[in-house]
C-alpha atoms as a PDB file:
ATOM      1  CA  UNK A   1     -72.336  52.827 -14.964  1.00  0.00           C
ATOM      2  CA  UNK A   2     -68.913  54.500 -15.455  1.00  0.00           C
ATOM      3  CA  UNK A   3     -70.474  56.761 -17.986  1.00  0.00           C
ATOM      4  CA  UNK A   4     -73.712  57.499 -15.557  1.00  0.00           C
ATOM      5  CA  UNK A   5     -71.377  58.435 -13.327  1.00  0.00           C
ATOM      6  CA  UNK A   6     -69.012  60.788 -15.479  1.00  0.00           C
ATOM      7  CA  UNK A   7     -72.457  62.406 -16.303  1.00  0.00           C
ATOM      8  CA  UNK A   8     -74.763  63.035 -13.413  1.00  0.00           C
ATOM      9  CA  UNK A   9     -73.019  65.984 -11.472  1.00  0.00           C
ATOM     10  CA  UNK A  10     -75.316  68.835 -13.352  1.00  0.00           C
ATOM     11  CA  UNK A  11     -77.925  66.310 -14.978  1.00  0.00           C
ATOM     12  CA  UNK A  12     -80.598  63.885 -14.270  1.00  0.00           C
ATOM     13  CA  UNK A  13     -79.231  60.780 -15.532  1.00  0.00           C
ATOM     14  CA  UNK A  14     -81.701  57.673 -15.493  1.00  0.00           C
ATOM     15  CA  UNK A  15     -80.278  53.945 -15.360  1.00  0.00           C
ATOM     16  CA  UNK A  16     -82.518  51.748 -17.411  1.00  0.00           C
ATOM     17  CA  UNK A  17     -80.942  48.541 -16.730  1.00  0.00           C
ATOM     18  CA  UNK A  18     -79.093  45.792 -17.949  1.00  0.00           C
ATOM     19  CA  UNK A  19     -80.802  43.744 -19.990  1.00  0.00           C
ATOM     20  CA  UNK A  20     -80.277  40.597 -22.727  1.00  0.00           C
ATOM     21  CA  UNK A  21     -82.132  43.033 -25.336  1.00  0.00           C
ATOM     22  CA  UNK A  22     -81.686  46.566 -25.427  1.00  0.00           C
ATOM     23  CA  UNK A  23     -84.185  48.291 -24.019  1.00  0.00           C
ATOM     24  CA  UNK A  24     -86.546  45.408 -23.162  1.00  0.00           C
ATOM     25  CA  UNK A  25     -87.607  46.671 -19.780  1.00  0.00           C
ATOM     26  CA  UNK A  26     -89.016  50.227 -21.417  1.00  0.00           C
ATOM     27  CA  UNK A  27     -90.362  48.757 -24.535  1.00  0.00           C
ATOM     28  CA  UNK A  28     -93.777  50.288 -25.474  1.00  0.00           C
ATOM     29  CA  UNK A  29     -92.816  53.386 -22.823  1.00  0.00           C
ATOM     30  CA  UNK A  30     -92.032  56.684 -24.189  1.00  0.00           C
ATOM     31  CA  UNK A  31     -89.473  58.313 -22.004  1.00  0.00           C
ATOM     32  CA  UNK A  32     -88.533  61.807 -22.300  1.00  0.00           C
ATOM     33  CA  UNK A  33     -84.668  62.385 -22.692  1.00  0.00           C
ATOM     34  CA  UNK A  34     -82.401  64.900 -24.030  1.00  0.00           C
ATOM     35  CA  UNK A  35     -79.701  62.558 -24.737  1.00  0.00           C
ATOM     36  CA  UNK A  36     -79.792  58.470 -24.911  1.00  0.00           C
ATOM     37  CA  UNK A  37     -76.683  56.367 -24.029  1.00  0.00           C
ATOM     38  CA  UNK A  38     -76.706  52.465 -25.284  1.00  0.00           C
ATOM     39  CA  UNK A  39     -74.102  50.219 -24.163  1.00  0.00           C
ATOM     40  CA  UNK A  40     -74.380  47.415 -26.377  1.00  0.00           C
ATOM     41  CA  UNK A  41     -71.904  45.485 -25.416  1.00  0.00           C
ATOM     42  CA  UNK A  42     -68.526  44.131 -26.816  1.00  0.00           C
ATOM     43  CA  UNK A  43     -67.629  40.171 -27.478  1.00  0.00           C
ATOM     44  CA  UNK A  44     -64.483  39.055 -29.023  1.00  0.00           C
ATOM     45  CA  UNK A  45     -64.313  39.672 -32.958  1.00  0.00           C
ATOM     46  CA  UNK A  46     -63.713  36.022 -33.770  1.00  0.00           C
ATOM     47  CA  UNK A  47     -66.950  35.730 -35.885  1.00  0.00           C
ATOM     48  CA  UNK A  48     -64.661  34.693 -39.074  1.00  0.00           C
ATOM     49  CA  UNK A  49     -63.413  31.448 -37.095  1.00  0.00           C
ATOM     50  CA  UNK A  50     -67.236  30.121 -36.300  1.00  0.00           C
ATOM     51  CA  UNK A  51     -66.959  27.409 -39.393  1.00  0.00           C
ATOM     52  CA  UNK A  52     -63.420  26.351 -38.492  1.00  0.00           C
ATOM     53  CA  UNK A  53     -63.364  22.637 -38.324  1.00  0.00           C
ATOM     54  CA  UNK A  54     -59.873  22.554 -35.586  1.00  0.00           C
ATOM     55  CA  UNK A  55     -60.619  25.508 -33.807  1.00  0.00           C
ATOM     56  CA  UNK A  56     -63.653  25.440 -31.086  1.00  0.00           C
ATOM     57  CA  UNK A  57     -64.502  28.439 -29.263  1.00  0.00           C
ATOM     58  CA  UNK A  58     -65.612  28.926 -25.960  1.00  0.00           C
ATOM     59  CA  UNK A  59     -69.204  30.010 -25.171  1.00  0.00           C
ATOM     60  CA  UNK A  60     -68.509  33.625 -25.171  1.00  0.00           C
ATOM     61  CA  UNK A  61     -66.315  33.267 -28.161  1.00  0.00           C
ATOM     62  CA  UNK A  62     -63.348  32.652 -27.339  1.00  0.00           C
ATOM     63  CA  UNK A  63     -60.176  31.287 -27.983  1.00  0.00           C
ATOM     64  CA  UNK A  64     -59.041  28.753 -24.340  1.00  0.00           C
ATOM     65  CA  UNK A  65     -55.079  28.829 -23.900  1.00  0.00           C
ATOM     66  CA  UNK A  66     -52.777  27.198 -21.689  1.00  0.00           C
ATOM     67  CA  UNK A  67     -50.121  29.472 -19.166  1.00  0.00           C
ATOM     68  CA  UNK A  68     -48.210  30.377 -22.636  1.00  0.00           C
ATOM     69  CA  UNK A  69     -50.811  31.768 -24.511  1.00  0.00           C
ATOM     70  CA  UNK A  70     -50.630  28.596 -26.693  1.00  0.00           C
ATOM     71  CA  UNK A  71     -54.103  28.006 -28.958  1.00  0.00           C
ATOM     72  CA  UNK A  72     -55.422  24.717 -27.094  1.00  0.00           C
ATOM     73  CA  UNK A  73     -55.501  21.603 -29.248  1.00  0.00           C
ATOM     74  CA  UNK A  74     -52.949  23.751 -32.167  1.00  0.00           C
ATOM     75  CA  UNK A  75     -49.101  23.842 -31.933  1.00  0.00           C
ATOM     76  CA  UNK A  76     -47.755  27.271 -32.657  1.00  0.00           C
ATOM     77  CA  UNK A  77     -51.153  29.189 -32.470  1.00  0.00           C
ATOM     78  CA  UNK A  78     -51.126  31.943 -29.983  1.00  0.00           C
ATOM     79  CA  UNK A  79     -53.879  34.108 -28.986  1.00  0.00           C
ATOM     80  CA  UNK A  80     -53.870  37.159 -26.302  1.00  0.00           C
ATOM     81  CA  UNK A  81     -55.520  39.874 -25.562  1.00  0.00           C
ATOM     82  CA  UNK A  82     -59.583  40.036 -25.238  1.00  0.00           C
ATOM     83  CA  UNK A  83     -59.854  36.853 -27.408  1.00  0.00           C
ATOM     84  CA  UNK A  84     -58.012  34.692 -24.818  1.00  0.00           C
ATOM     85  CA  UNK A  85     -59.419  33.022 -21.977  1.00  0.00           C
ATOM     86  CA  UNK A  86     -56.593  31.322 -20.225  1.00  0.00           C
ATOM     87  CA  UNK A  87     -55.365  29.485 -16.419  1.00  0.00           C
ATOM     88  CA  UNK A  88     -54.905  32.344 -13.635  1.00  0.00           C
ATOM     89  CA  UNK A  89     -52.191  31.567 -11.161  1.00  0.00           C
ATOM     90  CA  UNK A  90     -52.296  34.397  -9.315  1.00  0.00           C
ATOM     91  CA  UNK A  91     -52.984  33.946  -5.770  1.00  0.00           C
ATOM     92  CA  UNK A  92     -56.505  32.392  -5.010  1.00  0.00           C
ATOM     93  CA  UNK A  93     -56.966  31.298  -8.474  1.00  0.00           C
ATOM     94  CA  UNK A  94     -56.050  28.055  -8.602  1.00  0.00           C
ATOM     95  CA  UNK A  95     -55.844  27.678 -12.375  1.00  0.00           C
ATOM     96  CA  UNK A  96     -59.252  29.031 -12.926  1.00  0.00           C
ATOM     97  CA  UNK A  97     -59.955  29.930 -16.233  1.00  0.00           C
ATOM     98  CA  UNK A  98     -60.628  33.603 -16.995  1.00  0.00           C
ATOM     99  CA  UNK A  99     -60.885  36.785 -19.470  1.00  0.00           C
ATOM    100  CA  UNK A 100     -59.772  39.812 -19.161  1.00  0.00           C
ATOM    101  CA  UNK A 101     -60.781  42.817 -21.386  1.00  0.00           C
ATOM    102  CA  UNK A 102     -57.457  45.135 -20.670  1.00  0.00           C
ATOM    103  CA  UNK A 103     -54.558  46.444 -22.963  1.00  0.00           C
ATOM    104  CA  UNK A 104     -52.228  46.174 -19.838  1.00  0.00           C
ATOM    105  CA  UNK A 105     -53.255  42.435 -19.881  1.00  0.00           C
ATOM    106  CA  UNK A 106     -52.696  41.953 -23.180  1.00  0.00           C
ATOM    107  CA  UNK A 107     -49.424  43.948 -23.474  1.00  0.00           C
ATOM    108  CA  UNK A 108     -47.754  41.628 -20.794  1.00  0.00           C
ATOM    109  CA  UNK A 109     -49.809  38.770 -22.527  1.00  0.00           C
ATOM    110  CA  UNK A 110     -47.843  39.234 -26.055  1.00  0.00           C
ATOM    111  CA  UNK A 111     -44.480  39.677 -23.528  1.00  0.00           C
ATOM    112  CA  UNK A 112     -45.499  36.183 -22.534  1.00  0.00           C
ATOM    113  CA  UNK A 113     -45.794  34.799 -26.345  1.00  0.00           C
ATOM    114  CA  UNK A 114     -42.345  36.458 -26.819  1.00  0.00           C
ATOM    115  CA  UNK A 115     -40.599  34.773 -24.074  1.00  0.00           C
ATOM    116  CA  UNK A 116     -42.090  31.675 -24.852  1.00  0.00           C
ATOM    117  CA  UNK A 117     -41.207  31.813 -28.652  1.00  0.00           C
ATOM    118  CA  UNK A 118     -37.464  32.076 -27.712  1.00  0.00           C
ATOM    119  CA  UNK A 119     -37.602  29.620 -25.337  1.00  0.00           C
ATOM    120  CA  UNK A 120     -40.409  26.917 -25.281  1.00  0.00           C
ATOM    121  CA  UNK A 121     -38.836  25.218 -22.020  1.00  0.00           C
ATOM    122  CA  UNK A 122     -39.377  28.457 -19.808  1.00  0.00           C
ATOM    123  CA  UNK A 123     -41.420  28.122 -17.383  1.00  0.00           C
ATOM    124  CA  UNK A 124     -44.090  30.558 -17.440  1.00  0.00           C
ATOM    125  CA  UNK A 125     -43.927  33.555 -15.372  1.00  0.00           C
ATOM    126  CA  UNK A 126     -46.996  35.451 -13.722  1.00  0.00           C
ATOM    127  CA  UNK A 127     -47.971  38.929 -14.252  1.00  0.00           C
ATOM    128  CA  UNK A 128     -50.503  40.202 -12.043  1.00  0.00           C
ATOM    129  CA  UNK A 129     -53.979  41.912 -14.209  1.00  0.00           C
ATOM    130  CA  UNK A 130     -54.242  45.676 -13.769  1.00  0.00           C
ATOM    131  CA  UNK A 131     -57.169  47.602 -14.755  1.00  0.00           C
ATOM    132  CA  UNK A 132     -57.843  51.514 -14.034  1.00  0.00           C
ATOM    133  CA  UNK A 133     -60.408  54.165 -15.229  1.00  0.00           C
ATOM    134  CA  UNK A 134     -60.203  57.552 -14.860  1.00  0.00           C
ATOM    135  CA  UNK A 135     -63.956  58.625 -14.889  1.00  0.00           C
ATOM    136  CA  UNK A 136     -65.399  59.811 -12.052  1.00  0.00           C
ATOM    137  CA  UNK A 137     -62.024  59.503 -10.148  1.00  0.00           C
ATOM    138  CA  UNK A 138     -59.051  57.850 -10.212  1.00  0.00           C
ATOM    139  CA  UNK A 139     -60.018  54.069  -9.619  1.00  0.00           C
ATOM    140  CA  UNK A 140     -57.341  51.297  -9.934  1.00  0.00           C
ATOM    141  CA  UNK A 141     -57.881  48.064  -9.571  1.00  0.00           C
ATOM    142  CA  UNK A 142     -55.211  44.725  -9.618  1.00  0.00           C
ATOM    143  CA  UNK A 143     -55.512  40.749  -9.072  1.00  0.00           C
ATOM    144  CA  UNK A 144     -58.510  38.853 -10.185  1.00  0.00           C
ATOM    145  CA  UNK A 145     -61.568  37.263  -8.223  1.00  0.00           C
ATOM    146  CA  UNK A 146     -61.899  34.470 -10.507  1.00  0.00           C
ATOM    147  CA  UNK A 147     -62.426  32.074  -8.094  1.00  0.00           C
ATOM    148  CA  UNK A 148     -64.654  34.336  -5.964  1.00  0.00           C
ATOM    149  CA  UNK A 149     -63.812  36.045  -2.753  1.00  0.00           C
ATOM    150  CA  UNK A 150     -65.682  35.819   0.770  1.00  0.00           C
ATOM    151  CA  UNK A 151     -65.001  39.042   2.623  1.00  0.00           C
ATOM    152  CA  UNK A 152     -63.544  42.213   2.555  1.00  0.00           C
ATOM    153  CA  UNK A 153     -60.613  44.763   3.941  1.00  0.00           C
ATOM    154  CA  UNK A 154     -61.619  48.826   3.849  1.00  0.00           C
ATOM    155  CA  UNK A 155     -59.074  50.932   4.816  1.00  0.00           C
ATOM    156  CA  UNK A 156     -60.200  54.832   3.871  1.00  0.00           C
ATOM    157  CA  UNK A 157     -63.800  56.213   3.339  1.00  0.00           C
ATOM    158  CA  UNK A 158     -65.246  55.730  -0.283  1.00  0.00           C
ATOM    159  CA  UNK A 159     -67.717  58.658   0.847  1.00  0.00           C
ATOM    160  CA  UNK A 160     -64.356  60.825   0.660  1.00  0.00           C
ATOM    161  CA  UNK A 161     -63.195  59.021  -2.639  1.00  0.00           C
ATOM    162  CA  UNK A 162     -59.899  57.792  -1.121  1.00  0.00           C
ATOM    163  CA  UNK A 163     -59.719  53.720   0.232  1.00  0.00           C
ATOM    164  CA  UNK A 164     -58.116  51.034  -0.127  1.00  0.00           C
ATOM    165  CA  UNK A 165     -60.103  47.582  -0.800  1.00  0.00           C
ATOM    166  CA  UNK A 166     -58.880  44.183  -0.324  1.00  0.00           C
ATOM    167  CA  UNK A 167     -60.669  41.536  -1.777  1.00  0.00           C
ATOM    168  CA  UNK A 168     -60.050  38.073   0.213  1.00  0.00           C
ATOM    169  CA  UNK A 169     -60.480  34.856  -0.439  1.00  0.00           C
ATOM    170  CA  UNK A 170     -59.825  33.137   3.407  1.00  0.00           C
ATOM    171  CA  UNK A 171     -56.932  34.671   4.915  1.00  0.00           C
ATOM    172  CA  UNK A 172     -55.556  35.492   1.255  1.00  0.00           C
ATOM    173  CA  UNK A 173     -55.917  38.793  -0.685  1.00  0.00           C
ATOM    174  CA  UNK A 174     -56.639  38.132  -4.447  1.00  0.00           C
ATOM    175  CA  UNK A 175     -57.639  41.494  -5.695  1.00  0.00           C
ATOM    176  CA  UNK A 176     -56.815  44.819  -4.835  1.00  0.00           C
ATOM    177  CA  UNK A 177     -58.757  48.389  -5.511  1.00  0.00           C
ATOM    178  CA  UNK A 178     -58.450  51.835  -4.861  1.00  0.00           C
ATOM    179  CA  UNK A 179     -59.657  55.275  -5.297  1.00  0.00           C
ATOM    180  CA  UNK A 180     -57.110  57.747  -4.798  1.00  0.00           C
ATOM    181  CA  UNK A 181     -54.614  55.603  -3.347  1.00  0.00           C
ATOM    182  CA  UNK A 182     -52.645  54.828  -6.710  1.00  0.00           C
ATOM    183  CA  UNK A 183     -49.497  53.204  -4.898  1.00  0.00           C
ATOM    184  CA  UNK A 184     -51.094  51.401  -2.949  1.00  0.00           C
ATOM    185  CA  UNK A 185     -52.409  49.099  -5.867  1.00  0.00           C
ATOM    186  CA  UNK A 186     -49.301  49.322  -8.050  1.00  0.00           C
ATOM    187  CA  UNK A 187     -47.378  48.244  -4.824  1.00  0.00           C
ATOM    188  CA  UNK A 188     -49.831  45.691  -4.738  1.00  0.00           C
ATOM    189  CA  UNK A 189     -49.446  44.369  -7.563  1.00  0.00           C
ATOM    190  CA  UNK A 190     -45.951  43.570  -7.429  1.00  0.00           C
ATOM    191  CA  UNK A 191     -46.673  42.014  -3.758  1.00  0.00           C
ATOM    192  CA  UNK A 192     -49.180  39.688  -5.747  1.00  0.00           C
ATOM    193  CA  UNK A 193     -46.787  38.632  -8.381  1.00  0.00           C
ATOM    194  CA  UNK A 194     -44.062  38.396  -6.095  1.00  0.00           C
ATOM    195  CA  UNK A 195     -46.439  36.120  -3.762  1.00  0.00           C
ATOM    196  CA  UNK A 196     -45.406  38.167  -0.937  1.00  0.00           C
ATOM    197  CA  UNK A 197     -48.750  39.760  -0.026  1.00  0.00           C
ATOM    198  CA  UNK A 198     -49.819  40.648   3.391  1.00  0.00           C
ATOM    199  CA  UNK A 199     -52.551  37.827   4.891  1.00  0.00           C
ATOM    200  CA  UNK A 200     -56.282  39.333   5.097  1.00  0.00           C
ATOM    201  CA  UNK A 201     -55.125  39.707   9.194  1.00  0.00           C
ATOM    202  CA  UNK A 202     -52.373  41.645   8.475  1.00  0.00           C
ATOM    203  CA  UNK A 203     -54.812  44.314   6.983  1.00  0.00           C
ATOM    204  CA  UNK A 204     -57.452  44.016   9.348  1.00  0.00           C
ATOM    205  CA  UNK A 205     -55.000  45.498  12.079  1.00  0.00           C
ATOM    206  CA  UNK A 206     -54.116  48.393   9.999  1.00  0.00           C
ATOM    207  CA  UNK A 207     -51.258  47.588   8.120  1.00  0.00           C
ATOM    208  CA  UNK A 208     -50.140  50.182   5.405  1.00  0.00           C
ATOM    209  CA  UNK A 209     -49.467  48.383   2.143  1.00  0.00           C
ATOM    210  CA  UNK A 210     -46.650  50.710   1.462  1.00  0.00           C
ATOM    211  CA  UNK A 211     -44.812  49.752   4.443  1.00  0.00           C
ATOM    212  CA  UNK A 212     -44.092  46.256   2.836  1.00  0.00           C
ATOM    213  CA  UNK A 213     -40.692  45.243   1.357  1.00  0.00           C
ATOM    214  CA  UNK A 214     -41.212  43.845  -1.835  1.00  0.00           C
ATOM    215  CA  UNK A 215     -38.870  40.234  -1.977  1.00  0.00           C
ATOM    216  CA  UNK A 216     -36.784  42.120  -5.460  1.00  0.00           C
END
């Protein structure tokens, strides 16, 4: 979609669809196209540990961890990055399990390891998940809806491609994006990790994020 996007200002750009099989809703068609864009996906790259007797991967392939990154079932075994699926403790996810494809995510992910290396009795900290893509616009985006959310804060007008967008789970805000509004998610994030994040109320009568005090 990003890549529709980044495309269609002075073209005619067609969405197919997304499918299990490439293609399988236009198979037998002939469709007329200058250029032809296939997303065929990614998955983690942990083909080589299919036949490992003491290693089971997950469904999607792969690797379940506990808070510290730790290989479950294996002592000393790490994995981070894409490969790791592991608890999320950020605010309205409860220990979920999730994965997220990021290099900011896995950069604070290997800081974890490190800590933990040093000192196995520290308790874990939390970092909160930021993703951002410049295509189309400046979009940011922090927290993690792993455990779903059931309504939502706009603050802005995405017609004018600045907002704000709380994602809430109850009263509690558990992801944060933006378009043009940069500090408003990076303030966000730290508000998340921090656990000091205005309630879903707050919001809804106009508070500005960047008016908060972050607790450090």
């Amino acid at each position: 979609m990003e890549v529709a996007n980044a495309t269609a200002a002075d073209n005619t750009v067609s969405v197919i669809g997304m499918e299990s099989a490439p293609l399988e809703r236009v198979l037998g068609k002939e469709l007329e196209a200058d250029l032809v864009i296939l997303g065929v996906g990614v998955a983690p790259a942990t083909e080589f540990l299919k036949d490992n007797k003491v290693i089971r991967l997950e469904q999607d392939g792969s690797l379940k961890t506990d808070e510290n990154f730790l290989v479950t079932g294996l002592k000393d075994v790490y994995a981070i990055g894409d490969i790791a699926t592991y608890p999320y403790r950020g605010p309205g996810g409860q220990g979920n399990y999730t994965r997220i494809e990021h290099w900011d995510v896995a950069q604070n992910q290997g800081r974890a390891v490190a800590k933990h290396i040093i000192n196995p009795s520290a308790t874990p900290e939390f970092f909160t998940p930021v993703f951002w893509s410049a295509l189309t616009g400046q979009l940011r985006y922090c927290g993690s809806t792993v455990n779903g959310w059931d309504d939502l804060v706009l603050q802005g007008e995405p017609a004018d491609g600045k907002f704000v967008a709380y994602y809430c789970k109850g009263d509690t805000v558990v992801a944060v994006a933006s378009m043009g509004k940069d500090p408003a998610v990076m303030k966000s994030a730290e508000l998340l990790r921090e656990g000091a994040m205005p309630s879903k109320g707050q919001l809804q009568q106009g508070l500005d994020i960047l008016d908060v005090s972050l607790v450090a």
